[in-house]
XYZ file of N, CA and C in Angstrom:
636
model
N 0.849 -1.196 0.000
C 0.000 0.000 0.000
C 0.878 1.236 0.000
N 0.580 2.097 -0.977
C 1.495 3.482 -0.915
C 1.359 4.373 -0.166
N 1.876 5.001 0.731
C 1.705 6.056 1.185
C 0.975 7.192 0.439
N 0.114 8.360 1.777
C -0.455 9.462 1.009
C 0.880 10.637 0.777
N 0.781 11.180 -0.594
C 1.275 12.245 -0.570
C 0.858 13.893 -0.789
N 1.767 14.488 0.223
C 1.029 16.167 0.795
C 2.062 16.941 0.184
N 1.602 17.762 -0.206
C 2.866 19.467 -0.235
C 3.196 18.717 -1.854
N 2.725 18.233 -2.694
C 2.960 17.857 -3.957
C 3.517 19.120 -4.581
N 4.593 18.765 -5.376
C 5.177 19.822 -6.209
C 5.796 19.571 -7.281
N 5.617 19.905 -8.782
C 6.496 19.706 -9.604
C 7.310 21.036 -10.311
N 8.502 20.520 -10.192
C 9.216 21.602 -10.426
C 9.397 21.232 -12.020
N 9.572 22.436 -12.950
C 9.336 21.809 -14.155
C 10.493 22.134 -14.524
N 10.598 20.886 -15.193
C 11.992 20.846 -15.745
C 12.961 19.552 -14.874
N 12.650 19.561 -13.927
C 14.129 19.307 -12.943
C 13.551 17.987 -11.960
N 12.189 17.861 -11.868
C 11.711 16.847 -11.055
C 10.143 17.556 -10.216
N 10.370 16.675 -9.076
C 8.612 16.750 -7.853
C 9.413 16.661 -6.428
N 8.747 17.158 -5.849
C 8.789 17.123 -4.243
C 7.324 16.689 -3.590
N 7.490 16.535 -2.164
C 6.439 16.308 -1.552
C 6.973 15.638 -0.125
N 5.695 15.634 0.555
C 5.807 15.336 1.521
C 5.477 13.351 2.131
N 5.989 12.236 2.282
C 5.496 11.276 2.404
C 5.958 10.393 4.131
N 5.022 10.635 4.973
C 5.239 9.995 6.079
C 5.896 10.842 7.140
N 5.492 11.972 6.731
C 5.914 13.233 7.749
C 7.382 13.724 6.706
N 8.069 13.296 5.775
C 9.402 13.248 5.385
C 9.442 13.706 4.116
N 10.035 14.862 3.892
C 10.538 15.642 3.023
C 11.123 14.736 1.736
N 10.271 14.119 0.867
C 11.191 13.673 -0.256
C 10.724 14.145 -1.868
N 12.096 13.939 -2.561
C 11.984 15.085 -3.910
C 13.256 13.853 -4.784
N 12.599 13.789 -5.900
C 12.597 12.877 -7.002
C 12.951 13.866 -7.934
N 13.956 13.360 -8.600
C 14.353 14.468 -10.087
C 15.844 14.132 -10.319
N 16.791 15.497 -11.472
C 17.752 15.235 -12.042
C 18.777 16.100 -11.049
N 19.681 16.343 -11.361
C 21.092 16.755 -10.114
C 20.861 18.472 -10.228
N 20.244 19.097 -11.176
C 19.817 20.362 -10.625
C 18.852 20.667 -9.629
N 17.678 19.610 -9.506
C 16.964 19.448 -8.066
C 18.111 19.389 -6.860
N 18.723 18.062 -7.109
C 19.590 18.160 -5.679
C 20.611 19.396 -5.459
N 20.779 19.901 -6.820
C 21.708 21.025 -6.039
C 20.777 21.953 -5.139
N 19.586 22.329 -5.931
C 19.111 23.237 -5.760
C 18.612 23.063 -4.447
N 18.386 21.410 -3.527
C 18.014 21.446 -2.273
C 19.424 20.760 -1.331
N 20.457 21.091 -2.075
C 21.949 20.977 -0.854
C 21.802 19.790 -1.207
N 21.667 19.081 -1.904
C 21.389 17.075 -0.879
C 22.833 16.675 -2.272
N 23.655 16.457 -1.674
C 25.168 15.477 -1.950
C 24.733 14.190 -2.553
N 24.736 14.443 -4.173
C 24.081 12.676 -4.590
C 26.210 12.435 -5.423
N 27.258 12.989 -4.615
C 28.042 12.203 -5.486
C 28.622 11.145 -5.047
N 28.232 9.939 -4.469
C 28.024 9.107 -4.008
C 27.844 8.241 -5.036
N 26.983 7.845 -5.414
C 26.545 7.181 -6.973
C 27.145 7.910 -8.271
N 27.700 9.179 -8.506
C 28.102 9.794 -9.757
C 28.264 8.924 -10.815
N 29.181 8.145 -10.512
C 29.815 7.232 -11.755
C 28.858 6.345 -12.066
N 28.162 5.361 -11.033
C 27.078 4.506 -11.697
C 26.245 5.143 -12.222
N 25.901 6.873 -11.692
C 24.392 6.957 -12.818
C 25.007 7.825 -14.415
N 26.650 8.014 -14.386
C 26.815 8.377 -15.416
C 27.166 7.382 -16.779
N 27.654 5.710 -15.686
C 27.295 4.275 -16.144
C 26.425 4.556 -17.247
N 25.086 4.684 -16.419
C 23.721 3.887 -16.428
C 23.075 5.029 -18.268
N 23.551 6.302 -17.453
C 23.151 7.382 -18.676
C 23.742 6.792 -20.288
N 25.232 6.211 -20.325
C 25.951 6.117 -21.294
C 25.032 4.782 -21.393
N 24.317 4.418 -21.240
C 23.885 2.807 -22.208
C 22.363 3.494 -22.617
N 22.237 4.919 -22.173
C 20.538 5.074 -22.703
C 19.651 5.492 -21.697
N 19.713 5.207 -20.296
C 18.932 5.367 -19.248
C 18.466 6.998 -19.065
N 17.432 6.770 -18.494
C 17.765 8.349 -17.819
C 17.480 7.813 -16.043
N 18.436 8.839 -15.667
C 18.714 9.076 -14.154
C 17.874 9.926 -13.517
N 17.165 9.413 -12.773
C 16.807 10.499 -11.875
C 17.399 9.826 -10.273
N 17.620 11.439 -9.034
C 17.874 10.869 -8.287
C 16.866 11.001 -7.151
N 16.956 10.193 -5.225
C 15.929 10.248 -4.699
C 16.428 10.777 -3.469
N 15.630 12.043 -2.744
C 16.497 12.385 -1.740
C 15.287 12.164 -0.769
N 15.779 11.591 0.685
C 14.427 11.990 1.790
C 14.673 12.407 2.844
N 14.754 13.436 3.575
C 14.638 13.782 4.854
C 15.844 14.782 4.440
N 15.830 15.443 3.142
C 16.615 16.207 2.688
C 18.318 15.532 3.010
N 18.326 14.267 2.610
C 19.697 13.560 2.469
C 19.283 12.714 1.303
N 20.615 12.387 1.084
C 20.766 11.697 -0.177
C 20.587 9.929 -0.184
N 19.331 9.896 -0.975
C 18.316 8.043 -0.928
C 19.131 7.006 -1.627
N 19.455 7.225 -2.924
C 20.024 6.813 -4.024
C 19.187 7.063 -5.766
N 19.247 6.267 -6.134
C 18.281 6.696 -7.762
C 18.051 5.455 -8.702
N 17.135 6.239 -9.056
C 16.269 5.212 -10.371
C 16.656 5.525 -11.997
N 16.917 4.472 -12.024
C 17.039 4.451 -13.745
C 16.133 4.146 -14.833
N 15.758 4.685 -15.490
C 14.443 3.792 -16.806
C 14.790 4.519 -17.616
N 14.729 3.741 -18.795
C 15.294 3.636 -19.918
C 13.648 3.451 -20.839
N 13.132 4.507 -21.893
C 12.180 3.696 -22.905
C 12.598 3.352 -24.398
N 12.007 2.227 -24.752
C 13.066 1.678 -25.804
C 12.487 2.497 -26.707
N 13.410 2.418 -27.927
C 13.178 3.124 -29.033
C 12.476 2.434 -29.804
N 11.730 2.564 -30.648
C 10.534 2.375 -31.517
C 11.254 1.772 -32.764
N 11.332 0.633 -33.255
C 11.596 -0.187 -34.481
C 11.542 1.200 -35.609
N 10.104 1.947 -36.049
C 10.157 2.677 -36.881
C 10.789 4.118 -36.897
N 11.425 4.328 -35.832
C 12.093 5.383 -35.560
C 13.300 5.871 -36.174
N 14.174 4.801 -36.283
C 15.744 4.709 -37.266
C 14.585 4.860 -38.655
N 14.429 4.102 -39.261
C 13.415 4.600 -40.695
C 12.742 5.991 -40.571
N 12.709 6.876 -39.886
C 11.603 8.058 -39.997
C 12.678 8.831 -40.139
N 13.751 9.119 -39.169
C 14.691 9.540 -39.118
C 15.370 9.445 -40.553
N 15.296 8.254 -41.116
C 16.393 8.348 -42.119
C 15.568 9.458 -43.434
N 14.491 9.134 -43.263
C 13.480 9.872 -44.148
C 13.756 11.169 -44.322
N 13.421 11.576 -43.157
C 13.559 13.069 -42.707
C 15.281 13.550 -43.477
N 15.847 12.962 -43.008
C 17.262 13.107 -43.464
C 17.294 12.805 -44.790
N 16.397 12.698 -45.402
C 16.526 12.491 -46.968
C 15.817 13.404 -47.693
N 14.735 14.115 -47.089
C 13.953 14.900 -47.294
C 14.493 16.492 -46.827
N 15.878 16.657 -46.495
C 16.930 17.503 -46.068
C 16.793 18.106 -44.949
N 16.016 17.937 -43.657
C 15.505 18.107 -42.737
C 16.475 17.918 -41.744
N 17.127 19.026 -41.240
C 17.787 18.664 -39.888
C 17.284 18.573 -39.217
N 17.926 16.890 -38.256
C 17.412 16.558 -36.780
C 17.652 17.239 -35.363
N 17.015 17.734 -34.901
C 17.490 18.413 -33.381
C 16.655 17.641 -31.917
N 17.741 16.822 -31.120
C 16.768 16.739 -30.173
C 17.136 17.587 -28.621
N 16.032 17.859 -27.960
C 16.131 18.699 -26.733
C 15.061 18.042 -25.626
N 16.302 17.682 -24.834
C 15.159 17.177 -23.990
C 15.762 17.333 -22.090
N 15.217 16.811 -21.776
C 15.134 17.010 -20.072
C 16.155 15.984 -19.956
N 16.489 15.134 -19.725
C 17.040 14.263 -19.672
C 18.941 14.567 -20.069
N 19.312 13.913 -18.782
C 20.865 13.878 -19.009
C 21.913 13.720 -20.743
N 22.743 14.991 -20.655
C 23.311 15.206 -22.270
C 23.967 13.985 -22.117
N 24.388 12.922 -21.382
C 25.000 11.425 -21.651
C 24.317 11.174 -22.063
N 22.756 10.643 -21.383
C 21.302 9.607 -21.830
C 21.216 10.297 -23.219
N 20.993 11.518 -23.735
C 21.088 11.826 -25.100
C 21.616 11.797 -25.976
N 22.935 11.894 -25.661
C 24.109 11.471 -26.988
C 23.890 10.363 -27.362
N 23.441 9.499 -26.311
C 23.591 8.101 -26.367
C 22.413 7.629 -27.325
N 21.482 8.131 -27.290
C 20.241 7.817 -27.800
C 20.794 8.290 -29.508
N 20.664 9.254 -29.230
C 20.880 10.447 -30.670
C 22.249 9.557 -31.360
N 23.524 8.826 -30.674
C 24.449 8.420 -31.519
C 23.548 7.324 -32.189
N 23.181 6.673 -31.454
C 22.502 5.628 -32.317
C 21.212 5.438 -32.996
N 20.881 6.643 -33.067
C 19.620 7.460 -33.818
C 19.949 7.605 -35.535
N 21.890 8.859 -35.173
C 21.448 9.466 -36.118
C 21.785 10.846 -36.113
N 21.127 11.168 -35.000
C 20.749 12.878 -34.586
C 21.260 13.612 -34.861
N 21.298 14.644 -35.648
C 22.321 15.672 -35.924
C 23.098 16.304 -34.785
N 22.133 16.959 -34.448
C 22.111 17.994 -33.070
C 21.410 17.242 -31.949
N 22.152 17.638 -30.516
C 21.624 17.320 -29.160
C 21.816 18.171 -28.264
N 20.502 18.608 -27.384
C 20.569 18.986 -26.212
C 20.233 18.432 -24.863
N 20.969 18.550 -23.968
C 20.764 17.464 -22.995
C 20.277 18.490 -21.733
N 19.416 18.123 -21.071
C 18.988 18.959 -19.586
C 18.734 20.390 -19.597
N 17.456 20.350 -21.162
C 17.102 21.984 -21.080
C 15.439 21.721 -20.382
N 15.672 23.165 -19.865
C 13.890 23.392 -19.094
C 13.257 24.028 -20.123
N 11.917 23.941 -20.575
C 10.985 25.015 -21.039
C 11.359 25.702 -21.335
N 11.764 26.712 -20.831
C 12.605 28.368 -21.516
C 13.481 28.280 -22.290
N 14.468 27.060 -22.169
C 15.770 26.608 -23.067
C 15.055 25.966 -24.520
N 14.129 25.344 -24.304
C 13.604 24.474 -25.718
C 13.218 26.018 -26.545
N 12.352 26.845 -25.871
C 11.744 27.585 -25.879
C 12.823 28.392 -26.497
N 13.893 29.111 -26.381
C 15.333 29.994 -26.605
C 15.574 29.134 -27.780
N 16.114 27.678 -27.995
C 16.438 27.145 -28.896
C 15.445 26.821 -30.250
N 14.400 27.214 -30.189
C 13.233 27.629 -30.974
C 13.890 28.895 -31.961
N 13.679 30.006 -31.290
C 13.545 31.343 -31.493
C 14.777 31.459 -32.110
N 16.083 30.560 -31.758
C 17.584 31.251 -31.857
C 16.819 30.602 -33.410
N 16.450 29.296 -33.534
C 16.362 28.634 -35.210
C 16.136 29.738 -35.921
N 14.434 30.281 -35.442
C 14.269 31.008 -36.498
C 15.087 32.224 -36.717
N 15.670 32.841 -35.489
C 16.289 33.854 -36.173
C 17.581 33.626 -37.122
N 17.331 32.629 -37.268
C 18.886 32.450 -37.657
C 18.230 31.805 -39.794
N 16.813 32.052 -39.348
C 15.727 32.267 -41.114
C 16.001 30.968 -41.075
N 15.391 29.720 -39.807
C 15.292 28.088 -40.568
C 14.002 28.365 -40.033
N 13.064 27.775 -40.692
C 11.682 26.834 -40.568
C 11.671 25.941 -39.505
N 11.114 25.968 -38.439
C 11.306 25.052 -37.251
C 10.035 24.281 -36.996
N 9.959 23.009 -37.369
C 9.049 22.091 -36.970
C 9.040 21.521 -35.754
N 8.363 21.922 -34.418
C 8.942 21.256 -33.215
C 7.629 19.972 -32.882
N 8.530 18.737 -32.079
C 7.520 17.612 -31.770
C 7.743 17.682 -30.085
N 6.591 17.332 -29.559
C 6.478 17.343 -28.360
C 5.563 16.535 -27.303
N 5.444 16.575 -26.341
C 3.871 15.408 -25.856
C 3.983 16.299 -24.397
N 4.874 16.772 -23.975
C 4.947 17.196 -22.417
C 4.192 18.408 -22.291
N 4.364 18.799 -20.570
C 3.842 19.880 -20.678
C 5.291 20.921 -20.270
N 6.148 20.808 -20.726
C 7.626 21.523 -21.023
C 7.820 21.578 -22.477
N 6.995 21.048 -22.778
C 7.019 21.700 -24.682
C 6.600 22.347 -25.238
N 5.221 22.664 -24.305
C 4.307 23.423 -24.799
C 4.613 25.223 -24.958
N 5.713 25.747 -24.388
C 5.784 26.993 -24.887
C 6.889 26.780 -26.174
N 7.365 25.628 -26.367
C 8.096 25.996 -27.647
C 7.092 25.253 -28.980
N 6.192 24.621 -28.674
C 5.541 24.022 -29.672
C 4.647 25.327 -30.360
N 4.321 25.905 -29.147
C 3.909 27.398 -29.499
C 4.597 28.314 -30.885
N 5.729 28.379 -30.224
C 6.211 29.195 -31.032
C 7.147 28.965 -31.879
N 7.091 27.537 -32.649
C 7.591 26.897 -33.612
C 6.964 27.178 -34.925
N 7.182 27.041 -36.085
C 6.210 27.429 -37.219
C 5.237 26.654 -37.474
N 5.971 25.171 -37.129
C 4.828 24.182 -37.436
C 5.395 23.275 -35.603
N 3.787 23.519 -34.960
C 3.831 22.442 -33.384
C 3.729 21.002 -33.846
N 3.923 19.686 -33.208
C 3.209 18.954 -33.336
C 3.359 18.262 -32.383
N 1.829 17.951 -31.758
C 2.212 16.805 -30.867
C 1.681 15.406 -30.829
N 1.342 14.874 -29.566
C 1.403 13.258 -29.766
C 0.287 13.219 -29.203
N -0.954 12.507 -29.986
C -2.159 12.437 -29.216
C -2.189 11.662 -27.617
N -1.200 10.870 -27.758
C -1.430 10.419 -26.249
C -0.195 11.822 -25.164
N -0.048 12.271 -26.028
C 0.598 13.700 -25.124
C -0.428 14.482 -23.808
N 0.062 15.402 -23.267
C -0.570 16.490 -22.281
C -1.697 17.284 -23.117
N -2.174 17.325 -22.217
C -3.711 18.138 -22.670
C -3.238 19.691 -23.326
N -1.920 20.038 -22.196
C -1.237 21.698 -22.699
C -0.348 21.659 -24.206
N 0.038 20.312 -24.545
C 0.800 20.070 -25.419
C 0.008 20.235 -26.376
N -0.975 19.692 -26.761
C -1.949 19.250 -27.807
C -2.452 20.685 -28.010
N -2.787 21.400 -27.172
C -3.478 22.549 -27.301
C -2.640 23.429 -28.113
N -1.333 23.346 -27.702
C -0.265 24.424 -28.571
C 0.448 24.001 -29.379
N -0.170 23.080 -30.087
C 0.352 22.500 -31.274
C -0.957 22.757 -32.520
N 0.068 22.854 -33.707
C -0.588 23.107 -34.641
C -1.633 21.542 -35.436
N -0.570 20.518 -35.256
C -0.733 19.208 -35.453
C -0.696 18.200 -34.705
N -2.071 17.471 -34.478
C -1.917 16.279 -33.382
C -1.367 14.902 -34.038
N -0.455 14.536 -33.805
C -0.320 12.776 -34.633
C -1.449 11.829 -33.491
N -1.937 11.197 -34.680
C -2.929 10.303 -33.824
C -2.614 8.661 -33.311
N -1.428 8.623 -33.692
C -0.388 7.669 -33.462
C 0.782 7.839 -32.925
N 1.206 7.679 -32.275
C 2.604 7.380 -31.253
C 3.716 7.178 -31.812
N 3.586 7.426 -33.245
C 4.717 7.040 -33.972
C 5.406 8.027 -35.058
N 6.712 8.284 -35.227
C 7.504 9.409 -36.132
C 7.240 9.488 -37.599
N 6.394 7.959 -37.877
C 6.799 8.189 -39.330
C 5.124 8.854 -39.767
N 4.085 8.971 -38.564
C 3.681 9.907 -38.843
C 3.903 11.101 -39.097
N 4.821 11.926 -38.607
C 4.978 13.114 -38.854
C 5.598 13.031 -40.481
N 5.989 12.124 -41.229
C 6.656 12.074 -42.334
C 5.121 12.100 -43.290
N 3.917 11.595 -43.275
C 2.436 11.487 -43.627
C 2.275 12.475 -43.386
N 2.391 13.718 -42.252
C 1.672 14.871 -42.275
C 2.462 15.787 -43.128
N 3.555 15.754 -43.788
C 4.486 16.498 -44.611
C 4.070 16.266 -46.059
N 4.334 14.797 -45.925
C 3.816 14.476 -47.462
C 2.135 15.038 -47.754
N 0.980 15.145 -47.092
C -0.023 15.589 -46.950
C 0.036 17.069 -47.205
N 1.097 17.773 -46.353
C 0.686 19.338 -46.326
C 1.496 19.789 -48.151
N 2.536 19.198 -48.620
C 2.946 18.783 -49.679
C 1.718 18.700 -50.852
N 0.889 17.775 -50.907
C -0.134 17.771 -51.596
C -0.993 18.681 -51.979
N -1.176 18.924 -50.553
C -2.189 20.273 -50.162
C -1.946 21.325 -50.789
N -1.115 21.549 -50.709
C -0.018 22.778 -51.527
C 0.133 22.617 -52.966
N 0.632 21.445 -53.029
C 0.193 21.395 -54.897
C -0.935 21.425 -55.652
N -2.186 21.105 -54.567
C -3.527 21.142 -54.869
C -3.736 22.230 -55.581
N -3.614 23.027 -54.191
C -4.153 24.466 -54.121
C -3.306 25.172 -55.534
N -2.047 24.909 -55.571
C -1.280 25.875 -56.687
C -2.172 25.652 -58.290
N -2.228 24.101 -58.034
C -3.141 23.300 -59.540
C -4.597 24.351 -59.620
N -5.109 24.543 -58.437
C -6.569 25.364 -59.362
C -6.146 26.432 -59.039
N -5.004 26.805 -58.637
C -5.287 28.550 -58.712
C -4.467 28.211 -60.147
N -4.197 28.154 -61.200
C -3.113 27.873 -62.513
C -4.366 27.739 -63.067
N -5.026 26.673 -62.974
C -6.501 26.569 -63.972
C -7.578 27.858 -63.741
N -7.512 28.210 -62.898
C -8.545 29.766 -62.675
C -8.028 30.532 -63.262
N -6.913 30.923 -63.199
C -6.496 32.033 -64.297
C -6.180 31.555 -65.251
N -6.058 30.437 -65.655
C -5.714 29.896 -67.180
C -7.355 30.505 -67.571
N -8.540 30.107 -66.963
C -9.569 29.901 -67.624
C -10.150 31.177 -67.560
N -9.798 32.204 -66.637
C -10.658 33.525 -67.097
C -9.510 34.253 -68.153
N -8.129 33.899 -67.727
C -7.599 34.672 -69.286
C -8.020 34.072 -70.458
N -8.986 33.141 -70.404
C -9.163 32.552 -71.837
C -10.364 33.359 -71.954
């Protein structure tokens, strides 16, 4: 049976706190523990181990001392290396940004593919790394499901998120995939593609046919 938990908090970006059994405990990545004093270098090397095969680390502190930490790892999706390669054929640079330790990411992204990686940005950082794209005149397609994506899905040119995503995600996205899977987003390209040639085809026949 689990304990109740009081004083619930999520800090975004970095992890949760709360209160369980009278005892101060807070779950998250090593900017939580700095940010509450608690000494996790104790484990350093195993969770920088654990990061280099893929994991992500989070650590567990209670009574504002240091618990130890959890690792989980989600596997990558069979069609994922194929979407990726797509995209990359279709001249599309890859960028990923995520919460999660820049080891757990390289690691993922080397064997992805990935062009570009960012490892352990909050909201404001996805959000900055948005804005720097466009100013810099690229087209930024951002994918997302959290609710730490949602101010950059915002202000991406094209959002998209993941129907089994956050209710805030979905909302600030331009495009929902209704599948859990990347090589949708390669169907919604080829689609908006169409769309576009549609539209060019009768506007060409409308003025073909009143200049006639």
């Amino acid at each position: 049976t689990l304990s109740k938990v009081d004083q619930f908090e999520s800090a975004s970006g970095i992890g949760v706190t709360g209160t369980v059994d009278g005892q101060p405990v807070a779950l998250g990545n090593t900017a939580l523990m700095e940010q509450l004093g608690v000494d996790s270098s104790a484990l350093r090397q195993q969770a920088e181990d654990l990061r280099g095969q893929g994991a992500s680390v989070m650590y567990l502190a209670v009574g504002g001392r240091f618990a130890g930490l959890l690792a989980v790892s989600d596997p990558v999706k069979a069609s994922t290396q194929k979407a990726l390669q797509a995209l990359h054929a279709a001249g599309i640079r890859v960028i990923m940004a995520t919460g999660d330790g820049l080891t757990t990411a390289k690691a993922v992204a080397s064997r992805l593919g990935i062009d570009e990686v960012h490892g352990e940005v909050k909201p404001a950082d996805k959000l900055a790394l948005v804005s720097r794209l466009q100013a810099e005149g690229r087209v930024v397609a951002m994918g997302g499901d959290g609710i730490n994506d949602a101010p950059a899905l915002a202000q991406a040119d094209v959002g998209i998120a993941v129907g089994s995503g956050t209710d805030v995600a979905i909302e600030s996205a331009d495009i929902v995939l209704m599948r859990n899977d990347l090589t949708a987003v390669l169907t919604a390209i080829d689609l908006s593609h169409a769309t576009l040639r549609n539209i060019k085809q009768n506007l060409f026949w409308a003025f073909a046919y009143n200049l006639v």
